[in-house]
């Protein structure tokens, strides 16, 4: 059997970001206001600092202003909720991103729910999860949304297909399953308690691995010709899929890095500009 | 093979309602305030009028006050939202039920979202759907919640089992799947676009039929020994499962009527008293 075709998230993300930058420039021209993303960081976790800086750089390149809100590690839930409520009411901020993790002592869910749904460009609120699940207009979680864009770009027909999602996190596994279901796939959720994972995965026309366990899904688990999306990221640029064996069985597969990863931030930027357009009445 | 054991929803619901009535009486004694459910009905659809009256009767018998809000068929979305917001703020109302359907001209989702989550004893808001999905404290949709109670009462172990949900409605299929997933089942959603439905259902240790198509699931589709929950209700007391053939293959099965049906209202009453207890600070 021939090797799978690679799904090039880097190239697709670049096209989306270029289009987003055009929209941002047009919006700024028309309204005199640039789209603005507020990034909220609690503490100084080095990885989080790096992520936030990277997101700000990407914003700047796309013509999106970013406002960096850095709070000390000892910030309380009440203080964080207050900050997010203020940003939600601030007309000069169009999108809000709360960088995960916020620290053990903070009620992260209470913080997420303080983000106004119309500024929830990272798709973390209850309202965004529900609109994703019910196929209603709203913002999507960025990685799940990026995965659907990637499937569309490669003309993967989902209706009636069997999709298996390995992982059930609030931000990745659960919403990506709901988005696939809204596109008429027959969706199965697997997780750490699933028995005979290999045989369940082998039923899938589309596999999404989103669990954070290196090389959990192996080539022998994949139905020949299936589409394989690796949304895992583990140390050393290793995904949740054993790429070398999977590439021999799949018809389409995302590499790690360069597959799902770049789509996440492209979706964030795109949703920020969409949020700004709506709030600015364009 | 011997016939399946029947899951007696009528008897279980009676026990839950008795326990709920005891809690309601105790709450009324302690606080001087009886739990109160507001039922909101738009128009005069005869079936809806009957349902609301039945729910009110059941409330009364359980020591729960009910406040009937009857609005004319020509009520606008704005008016309905206004009514639901008032009830959400009214401290003498502890639970709110908006009777479905509300009429084509009304934005039902906007109406649901006007119900305060702490009074959403019917589990229809985005917030309730998300808390069900994430395994967080909150109210459940009544039929899905009742189904889980029934499974628990018959000691059905869900962890690691394959569950197949046929149907993906916002109020039944999607939330019951999420509740099963939160209990560590490996969950598959099927629907009208699913191919080879029979063979997918045949994988299931637990089948939930929740689609509203008479006798869609037949005995031959059921893995011998599976647990079969029929949440369908079609004209003439017919469920979504072909009972006569399914009873020969299943180990446990819900009859229609007398299976899932009685559990729905029991869950509504129970959640109303829970809501009142929380709001009254008991």
Coordinates of C-alpha atoms in Angstrom, one line a residue:
Chain A
X1 CA 0.0 0.0 0.0
X2 CA 1.2 3.5 -0.8
X3 CA 2.0 6.0 1.9
X4 CA -0.6 8.5 3.2
X5 CA -0.7 12.0 1.8
X6 CA 0.3 14.5 4.5
X7 CA -2.2 17.1 5.6
X8 CA -0.1 20.3 5.6
X9 CA -1.4 22.4 8.5
X10 CA 1.4 24.9 8.1
X11 CA 0.4 25.9 4.6
X12 CA -3.3 26.0 5.3
X13 CA -2.8 28.0 8.4
X14 CA -0.6 30.5 6.4
X15 CA -3.4 31.0 3.9
X16 CA -6.0 31.5 6.7
X17 CA -3.7 34.0 8.5
X18 CA -3.1 35.9 5.2
X19 CA -6.9 36.1 4.6
X20 CA -7.4 37.1 8.3
X21 CA -4.7 39.9 7.9
X22 CA -6.5 41.2 4.9
X23 CA -9.8 41.3 6.8
X24 CA -8.1 43.0 9.8
X25 CA -6.6 45.7 7.5
X26 CA -10.0 46.3 5.8
X27 CA -11.7 46.5 9.2
X28 CA -9.1 48.9 10.5
X29 CA -9.5 51.1 7.4
X30 CA -13.2 51.2 7.5
X31 CA -13.7 51.8 11.3
X32 CA -10.4 53.4 12.4
X33 CA -10.2 50.6 15.0
X34 CA -7.9 47.6 14.8
X35 CA -9.1 44.3 16.2
X36 CA -7.8 43.7 19.7
X37 CA -7.1 40.5 21.6
X38 CA -6.6 40.7 25.3
X39 CA -4.3 37.9 26.6
X40 CA -4.5 37.3 30.3
X41 CA -1.7 35.5 32.0
X42 CA -1.6 34.5 35.7
X43 CA 1.9 34.0 37.1
X44 CA 5.2 33.5 35.2
X45 CA 5.2 29.9 34.1
X46 CA 7.9 30.0 31.4
X47 CA 6.0 27.9 28.9
X48 CA 2.9 30.1 29.3
X49 CA 5.0 33.3 29.0
X50 CA 6.4 31.9 25.7
X51 CA 3.0 30.9 24.4
X52 CA 1.5 34.3 25.1
X53 CA 4.4 36.1 23.5
X54 CA 4.1 33.9 20.5
X55 CA 0.4 34.6 20.2
X56 CA 1.0 38.3 20.5
X57 CA 3.7 38.2 17.8
X58 CA 1.3 36.4 15.5
X59 CA -1.4 38.9 16.2
X60 CA 0.9 41.8 15.4
X61 CA 1.9 40.3 12.1
X62 CA -1.8 39.9 11.2
X63 CA -2.7 43.5 12.1
X64 CA -4.4 42.6 15.3
X65 CA -3.6 44.7 18.4
X66 CA -2.9 42.7 21.5
X67 CA -3.3 43.8 25.1
X68 CA -1.2 41.9 27.5
X69 CA -2.7 41.5 31.0
X70 CA -0.1 40.0 33.4
X71 CA -1.3 39.1 36.8
X72 CA 0.8 37.9 39.7
X73 CA 0.8 34.2 40.6
X74 CA -1.1 34.9 43.9
X75 CA -4.1 36.4 42.1
X76 CA -7.4 35.1 43.6
X77 CA -10.3 33.7 41.6
X78 CA -12.3 36.9 42.5
X79 CA -9.6 39.2 41.2
X80 CA -9.2 37.2 38.0
X81 CA -13.0 37.1 37.5
X82 CA -13.1 40.9 38.0
X83 CA -10.3 41.4 35.4
X84 CA -12.1 39.2 32.9
X85 CA -15.4 41.0 33.5
X86 CA -13.8 44.3 32.9
X87 CA -12.3 43.2 29.7
X88 CA -15.7 41.7 28.7
X89 CA -17.2 45.1 29.1
X90 CA -14.4 47.1 27.5
X91 CA -15.4 48.2 24.0
X92 CA -11.8 48.5 22.9
X93 CA -11.2 44.7 23.5
X94 CA -12.8 42.3 21.0
X95 CA -11.4 39.0 22.0
X96 CA -10.2 37.5 25.3
X97 CA -7.8 34.7 25.8
X98 CA -7.1 33.3 29.3
X99 CA -3.8 31.4 29.1
X100 CA -4.0 27.9 30.7
X101 CA -3.0 26.9 33.4
X102 CA -4.0 29.6 35.9
X103 CA -2.8 27.9 39.0
X104 CA -4.3 25.3 41.3
X105 CA -5.8 27.8 43.8
X106 CA -8.0 29.4 41.1
X107 CA -11.4 28.2 40.0
X108 CA -10.6 28.1 36.3
X109 CA -14.2 27.4 35.3
X110 CA -15.4 30.5 37.2
X111 CA -12.8 32.5 35.3
X112 CA -13.8 31.1 31.9
X113 CA -17.4 31.9 32.6
X114 CA -16.5 35.6 33.3
X115 CA -15.6 35.9 29.6
X116 CA -18.5 37.3 27.6
X117 CA -19.5 34.7 24.9
X118 CA -19.2 37.3 22.1
X119 CA -15.5 37.8 23.1
X120 CA -14.7 34.1 23.7
X121 CA -12.5 33.7 20.7
X122 CA -10.7 30.7 22.3
X123 CA -14.0 28.9 22.7
X124 CA -13.7 28.0 26.4
X125 CA -17.1 29.0 27.9
X126 CA -20.1 26.8 28.5
X127 CA -22.0 28.8 25.9
X128 CA -19.3 28.2 23.2
X129 CA -19.3 24.4 24.1
X130 CA -23.0 24.3 23.8
X131 CA -23.2 26.2 20.5
X132 CA -20.5 23.9 19.1
X133 CA -22.5 20.9 20.3
X134 CA -25.8 22.1 18.9
X135 CA -24.5 23.4 15.6
X136 CA -25.4 27.0 16.5
X137 CA -23.5 30.1 15.6
X138 CA -20.7 30.9 18.0
X139 CA -17.0 30.5 18.5
X140 CA -15.3 27.1 18.5
X141 CA -12.5 25.8 20.6
X142 CA -9.5 26.7 18.5
X143 CA -7.9 23.2 18.1
X144 CA -11.2 21.4 17.3
X145 CA -12.2 24.2 14.9
X146 CA -8.8 24.0 13.2
X147 CA -9.1 20.2 12.8
X148 CA -12.5 20.7 11.0
X149 CA -10.9 23.3 8.7
X150 CA -8.1 20.9 7.9
X151 CA -10.6 18.1 7.1
X152 CA -12.5 20.4 4.8
X153 CA -9.4 21.6 3.1
X154 CA -8.6 18.0 2.1
X155 CA -12.2 17.3 1.0
X156 CA -12.8 14.7 3.7
X157 CA -16.5 13.8 3.5
X158 CA -17.7 13.3 7.1
X159 CA -21.4 12.5 6.6
X160 CA -22.2 8.9 7.6
X161 CA -18.5 8.1 8.2
X162 CA -17.4 6.6 11.5
X163 CA -15.2 8.9 13.5
X164 CA -13.4 7.9 16.6
X165 CA -12.1 10.5 19.0
X166 CA -9.5 9.3 21.5
X167 CA -9.7 11.7 24.4
X168 CA -12.5 13.5 26.1
X169 CA -11.0 16.8 27.5
X170 CA -13.3 19.8 27.7
X171 CA -11.2 21.8 25.3
X172 CA -10.3 19.2 22.7
X173 CA -11.8 15.7 22.8
X174 CA -15.4 16.6 23.7
X175 CA -15.8 19.6 21.4
X176 CA -14.1 17.9 18.4
X177 CA -16.5 15.0 18.7
X178 CA -19.4 17.4 18.9
X179 CA -18.2 19.2 15.7
X180 CA -17.9 15.9 13.9
X181 CA -21.3 14.9 15.0
X182 CA -22.8 18.2 13.8
X183 CA -21.3 17.2 10.4
X184 CA -23.2 13.9 10.4
X185 CA -20.4 11.6 11.3
X186 CA -21.2 8.6 13.6
X187 CA -18.9 9.5 16.5
X188 CA -17.4 7.3 19.2
X189 CA -15.5 8.7 22.2
X190 CA -12.7 6.6 23.6
X191 CA -10.6 7.3 26.7
X192 CA -8.4 5.8 29.4
X193 CA -11.2 3.4 30.5
X194 CA -12.0 2.2 27.0
X195 CA -11.5 -1.6 26.6
X196 CA -9.8 -2.9 23.5
X197 CA -9.0 0.6 22.2
X198 CA -7.2 -0.9 19.1
X199 CA -10.3 -2.6 17.9
X200 CA -12.5 0.5 18.4
X201 CA -10.0 2.7 16.5
X202 CA -9.9 0.1 13.8
X203 CA -13.6 0.8 13.0
X204 CA -12.9 4.4 12.2
X205 CA -12.9 6.1 8.8
X206 CA -11.6 9.2 10.7
X207 CA -9.4 9.0 13.8
X208 CA -8.7 12.0 16.0
X209 CA -6.1 11.3 18.6
X210 CA -6.3 13.9 21.4
X211 CA -5.2 12.4 24.6
X212 CA -1.6 13.4 25.2
X213 CA 0.0 9.9 25.3
X214 CA 3.0 9.5 23.0
X215 CA 2.4 7.0 20.1
X216 CA -0.7 5.5 21.6
X217 CA -2.3 4.9 18.2
X218 CA -0.2 2.6 16.1
X219 CA -0.4 1.7 12.4
X220 CA -1.9 -1.7 13.1
X221 CA -4.9 0.0 14.9
X222 CA -5.8 2.0 11.7
X223 CA -8.2 0.8 9.1
X224 CA -6.5 0.9 5.8
X225 CA -7.4 4.2 4.0
X226 CA -8.5 6.0 7.2
X227 CA -7.9 9.7 7.8
X228 CA -5.7 10.2 10.8
X229 CA -5.6 13.5 12.8
X230 CA -2.9 13.7 15.4
X231 CA -3.9 16.4 17.9
X232 CA -1.5 15.2 20.5
X233 CA 1.6 16.9 21.5
X234 CA 4.2 15.2 23.7
X235 CA 7.7 16.0 24.6
X236 CA 10.2 15.8 21.7
X237 CA 7.7 16.6 19.0
X238 CA 6.0 13.3 19.3
X239 CA 2.3 13.0 18.7
X240 CA -0.4 10.6 20.0
X241 CA 0.0 8.6 16.8
X242 CA 3.0 6.5 15.8
X243 CA 3.6 8.3 12.6
X244 CA 6.0 5.9 10.9
X245 CA 3.6 2.9 11.1
X246 CA 0.4 5.0 10.6
X247 CA 1.6 6.6 7.5
X248 CA 1.7 3.2 5.8
X249 CA -2.0 2.5 6.5
X250 CA -3.8 5.9 6.4
X251 CA -4.9 7.7 3.3
X252 CA -4.4 11.2 4.9
X253 CA -2.4 12.0 8.0
X254 CA -1.3 15.1 9.9
X255 CA 2.4 15.3 10.7
X256 CA 3.6 16.5 14.2
X257 CA 4.7 19.2 14.1
X258 CA 3.1 21.0 11.1
X259 CA -0.3 19.4 11.2
X260 CA -2.9 20.4 13.8
X261 CA -0.6 22.8 15.7
X262 CA -0.5 25.7 13.3
X263 CA -4.3 25.5 12.8
X264 CA -5.0 26.3 16.4
X265 CA -3.5 29.8 16.3
X266 CA -4.8 30.5 12.8
X267 CA -8.3 29.8 14.2
X268 CA -7.7 32.1 17.2
X269 CA -6.7 35.0 14.9
X270 CA -9.5 34.4 12.5
X271 CA -12.1 34.3 15.4
X272 CA -10.6 37.5 16.9
X273 CA -11.1 39.4 13.6
X274 CA -14.6 37.9 13.3
X275 CA -15.4 39.0 16.8
X276 CA -14.1 42.5 16.1
X277 CA -16.1 42.8 12.9
X278 CA -19.3 41.9 14.7
X279 CA -18.7 44.2 17.6
X280 CA -17.8 47.1 15.3
X281 CA -21.0 46.5 13.4
X282 CA -19.3 45.7 10.1
Chain B
X1 CA -32.0 -17.7 26.0
X2 CA -34.2 -16.4 28.8
X3 CA -36.2 -13.2 28.5
X4 CA -34.8 -9.9 29.7
X5 CA -35.6 -8.6 33.2
X6 CA -37.8 -5.5 33.0
X7 CA -36.5 -2.2 34.4
X8 CA -39.4 -0.9 36.3
X9 CA -39.4 2.9 36.0
X10 CA -42.8 3.2 37.6
X11 CA -41.7 1.7 40.8
X12 CA -38.3 3.5 40.9
X13 CA -40.0 6.8 40.1
X14 CA -42.5 6.3 42.9
X15 CA -39.7 5.7 45.4
X16 CA -37.9 8.9 44.2
X17 CA -41.0 10.9 44.4
X18 CA -41.8 9.7 47.9
X19 CA -38.3 10.6 49.0
X20 CA -38.7 14.0 47.3
X21 CA -42.0 14.6 49.0
X22 CA -40.3 13.9 52.4
X23 CA -37.5 16.4 51.6
X24 CA -40.1 19.0 50.4
X25 CA -42.1 18.6 53.7
X26 CA -38.9 18.9 55.8
X27 CA -37.8 22.0 53.8
X28 CA -41.3 23.6 54.2
X29 CA -41.2 22.9 58.0
X30 CA -37.8 24.3 58.5
X31 CA -38.1 27.4 56.3
X32 CA -41.8 28.1 56.2
X33 CA -41.5 28.2 52.4
X34 CA -42.6 25.3 50.1
X35 CA -40.5 24.6 47.0
X36 CA -42.1 26.3 44.0
X37 CA -41.9 25.3 40.3
X38 CA -43.1 27.9 37.7
X39 CA -44.5 26.3 34.6
X40 CA -44.6 28.5 31.5
X41 CA -46.9 27.6 28.7
X42 CA -47.2 29.6 25.5
X43 CA -50.4 29.0 23.6
X44 CA -53.0 26.3 24.1
X45 CA -51.7 23.3 22.4
X46 CA -53.9 20.5 23.9
X47 CA -51.1 18.1 24.5
X48 CA -49.0 20.8 26.2
X49 CA -51.9 21.9 28.3
X50 CA -52.3 18.3 29.5
X51 CA -48.6 17.9 30.2
X52 CA -48.4 21.0 32.2
X53 CA -51.5 20.1 34.2
X54 CA -50.1 16.6 34.9
X55 CA -46.8 18.1 36.1
X56 CA -48.7 20.5 38.4
X57 CA -50.7 17.6 39.8
X58 CA -47.6 15.7 40.5
X59 CA -46.0 18.7 42.1
X60 CA -48.9 19.2 44.4
X61 CA -48.9 15.6 45.5
X62 CA -45.2 15.9 46.4
X63 CA -45.7 19.1 48.4
X64 CA -44.3 21.4 45.7
X65 CA -46.2 24.6 44.9
X66 CA -46.6 25.3 41.3
X67 CA -47.1 28.6 39.6
X68 CA -48.8 28.4 36.2
X69 CA -47.8 31.1 33.8
X70 CA -50.0 30.9 30.7
X71 CA -49.1 33.2 27.8
X72 CA -51.1 33.8 24.6
X73 CA -49.9 32.0 21.4
X74 CA -48.9 35.4 20.0
X75 CA -46.4 36.1 22.7
X76 CA -43.1 37.4 21.2
X77 CA -39.6 36.2 22.0
X78 CA -39.0 39.4 23.8
X79 CA -42.1 39.1 26.0
X80 CA -41.3 35.4 26.8
X81 CA -37.7 36.3 27.6
X82 CA -38.9 39.1 29.9
X83 CA -41.2 36.7 31.7
X84 CA -38.5 34.1 32.2
X85 CA -36.1 36.8 33.4
X86 CA -38.6 38.0 36.0
X87 CA -39.2 34.4 37.2
X88 CA -35.4 33.9 37.4
X89 CA -35.2 36.9 39.7
X90 CA -38.3 36.1 41.8
X91 CA -37.1 34.6 45.1
X92 CA -40.4 32.9 45.6
X93 CA -39.8 30.7 42.5
X94 CA -37.2 28.0 42.8
X95 CA -37.5 26.1 39.5
X96 CA -38.6 27.1 36.0
X97 CA -40.0 24.8 33.3
X98 CA -40.7 26.2 29.9
X99 CA -43.1 23.8 28.2
X100 CA -42.0 22.7 24.7
X101 CA -43.0 23.6 21.9
X102 CA -43.2 27.4 22.2
X103 CA -44.4 28.2 18.7
X104 CA -42.4 28.6 15.4
X105 CA -42.2 32.4 15.7
X106 CA -40.3 32.3 19.0
X107 CA -36.6 31.9 19.4
X108 CA -36.7 29.0 21.8
X109 CA -33.0 29.1 22.5
X110 CA -33.1 32.7 23.6
X111 CA -36.0 31.8 25.9
X112 CA -34.1 28.9 27.4
X113 CA -31.1 31.1 28.0
X114 CA -33.3 33.6 30.0
X115 CA -33.7 30.9 32.7
X116 CA -31.2 31.3 35.5
X117 CA -29.0 28.2 35.6
X118 CA -29.7 27.7 39.4
X119 CA -33.4 27.5 38.5
X120 CA -33.0 25.3 35.4
X121 CA -34.5 22.2 36.9
X122 CA -35.5 20.9 33.4
X123 CA -31.8 21.1 32.3
X124 CA -32.3 23.0 29.1
X125 CA -29.8 25.8 29.3
X126 CA -26.3 25.9 27.7
X127 CA -24.9 26.0 31.2
X128 CA -26.7 22.8 32.2
X129 CA -25.7 21.0 29.0
X130 CA -22.0 22.0 29.6
X131 CA -22.0 21.0 33.3
X132 CA -23.6 17.6 32.3
X133 CA -20.9 17.2 29.7
X134 CA -18.0 18.1 31.9
X135 CA -19.2 16.2 34.9
X136 CA -19.6 19.4 37.0
X137 CA -22.4 20.1 39.6
X138 CA -25.6 21.3 38.0
X139 CA -29.0 20.2 36.8
X140 CA -29.4 17.5 34.2
X141 CA -31.9 17.2 31.5
X142 CA -34.7 15.2 33.1
X143 CA -35.0 12.3 30.8
X144 CA -31.2 11.6 30.5
X145 CA -30.9 12.1 34.2
X146 CA -33.7 9.6 34.8
X147 CA -32.1 7.1 32.5
X148 CA -28.9 7.2 34.5
X149 CA -30.8 6.7 37.8
X150 CA -32.5 3.7 36.2
X151 CA -29.2 2.2 35.2
X152 CA -27.8 2.8 38.7
X153 CA -30.9 1.2 40.3
X154 CA -30.3 -2.0 38.3
X155 CA -26.6 -2.0 39.1
X156 CA -25.5 -1.6 35.5
X157 CA -21.8 -1.0 35.5
X158 CA -20.9 1.5 32.8
X159 CA -17.2 2.0 33.1
X160 CA -15.4 0.6 30.1
X161 CA -18.6 -0.6 28.5
X162 CA -19.7 0.3 25.0
X163 CA -22.8 2.5 25.0
X164 CA -24.6 3.4 21.8
X165 CA -27.0 6.3 21.8
X166 CA -29.4 6.4 18.8
X167 CA -30.4 10.0 18.5
X168 CA -28.7 13.3 19.0
X169 CA -31.3 15.8 20.1
X170 CA -30.2 18.7 22.4
X171 CA -32.5 17.5 25.1
X172 CA -32.1 13.8 25.0
X173 CA -29.5 12.1 22.8
X174 CA -26.6 14.5 23.2
X175 CA -26.9 14.9 27.0
X176 CA -27.5 11.2 27.7
X177 CA -24.3 10.4 25.7
X178 CA -22.4 12.9 27.7
X179 CA -23.7 11.5 31.0
X180 CA -22.7 8.0 29.9
X181 CA -19.2 9.3 28.9
X182 CA -18.8 11.0 32.3
X183 CA -19.4 7.6 33.8
X184 CA -16.6 6.1 31.7
X185 CA -18.5 4.3 29.0
X186 CA -17.1 4.3 25.5
X187 CA -19.9 6.2 23.8
X188 CA -21.1 6.1 20.2
X189 CA -23.7 8.5 18.8
X190 CA -25.8 7.2 15.9
X191 CA -28.4 9.2 14.0
X192 CA -30.3 9.4 10.7
X193 CA -27.1 9.6 8.7
X194 CA -25.4 6.6 10.3
X195 CA -24.6 3.8 7.9
X196 CA -25.3 0.2 8.9
X197 CA -27.1 1.2 12.1
X198 CA -27.8 -2.4 13.0
X199 CA -24.1 -3.4 13.1
X200 CA -23.2 -0.3 15.2
X201 CA -26.0 -1.1 17.7
X202 CA -24.8 -4.7 17.8
X203 CA -21.5 -3.5 19.4
X204 CA -23.3 -2.1 22.4
X205 CA -23.3 -3.3 25.9
X206 CA -25.8 -0.6 26.6
X207 CA -28.2 0.8 24.0
X208 CA -30.2 4.0 24.4
X209 CA -32.8 4.5 21.7
X210 CA -33.9 8.2 21.7
X211 CA -34.9 9.1 18.2
X212 CA -38.7 8.9 17.9
X213 CA -39.0 6.3 15.2
X214 CA -41.3 3.4 16.1
X215 CA -39.5 0.0 16.5
X216 CA -36.3 1.2 14.8
X217 CA -34.1 -1.0 17.0
X218 CA -35.0 -4.7 16.5
X219 CA -34.0 -7.8 18.5
X220 CA -31.6 -8.9 15.9
X221 CA -29.7 -5.6 16.3
X222 CA -29.0 -6.3 19.9
X223 CA -26.0 -8.0 21.3
X224 CA -27.2 -10.9 23.5
X225 CA -27.1 -9.8 27.1
X226 CA -27.1 -6.1 26.4
X227 CA -29.0 -3.5 28.4
X228 CA -31.7 -1.8 26.4
X229 CA -33.1 1.6 27.3
X230 CA -36.0 2.7 25.2
X231 CA -36.4 6.5 25.5
X232 CA -38.6 6.8 22.5
X233 CA -42.3 7.5 22.6
X234 CA -44.4 7.1 19.5
X235 CA -48.1 7.1 19.0
X236 CA -49.9 4.1 20.4
X237 CA -47.5 3.5 23.3
X238 CA -44.8 2.3 20.9
X239 CA -41.2 2.9 21.7
X240 CA -38.1 3.1 19.4
X241 CA -37.3 -0.5 20.3
X242 CA -39.2 -3.5 19.0
X243 CA -39.9 -4.8 22.5
X244 CA -41.2 -8.3 21.6
X245 CA -38.0 -9.3 19.8
X246 CA -35.6 -7.2 21.9
X247 CA -36.8 -8.8 25.2
X248 CA -35.5 -12.1 23.9
X249 CA -32.0 -10.9 23.5
X250 CA -31.4 -8.2 26.2
X251 CA -30.5 -8.9 29.8
X252 CA -32.4 -5.8 31.0
X253 CA -34.9 -3.7 29.1
X254 CA -37.2 -0.8 29.8
X255 CA -40.9 -1.3 28.9
X256 CA -42.9 1.4 27.1
X257 CA -44.8 2.7 28.9
X258 CA -43.5 2.3 32.5
X259 CA -39.8 2.5 31.8
X260 CA -38.1 5.8 31.1
X261 CA -41.3 7.9 31.0
X262 CA -42.0 8.0 34.8
X263 CA -38.3 8.8 35.5
X264 CA -38.5 12.1 33.7
X265 CA -41.0 13.7 35.9
X266 CA -39.5 12.2 39.1
X267 CA -36.2 13.8 38.1
X268 CA -38.0 17.2 37.5
X269 CA -39.6 17.0 41.0
X270 CA -36.3 16.0 42.7
X271 CA -34.4 18.8 41.0
X272 CA -37.0 21.3 42.0
X273 CA -36.7 20.4 45.6
X274 CA -32.9 20.4 45.4
X275 CA -33.0 23.9 43.8
X276 CA -35.3 25.2 46.5
X277 CA -33.0 23.7 49.3
X278 CA -30.0 25.5 47.8
X279 CA -31.8 28.8 47.3
X280 CA -33.3 28.7 50.8
X281 CA -29.8 28.0 52.1
X282 CA -30.7 24.6 53.7

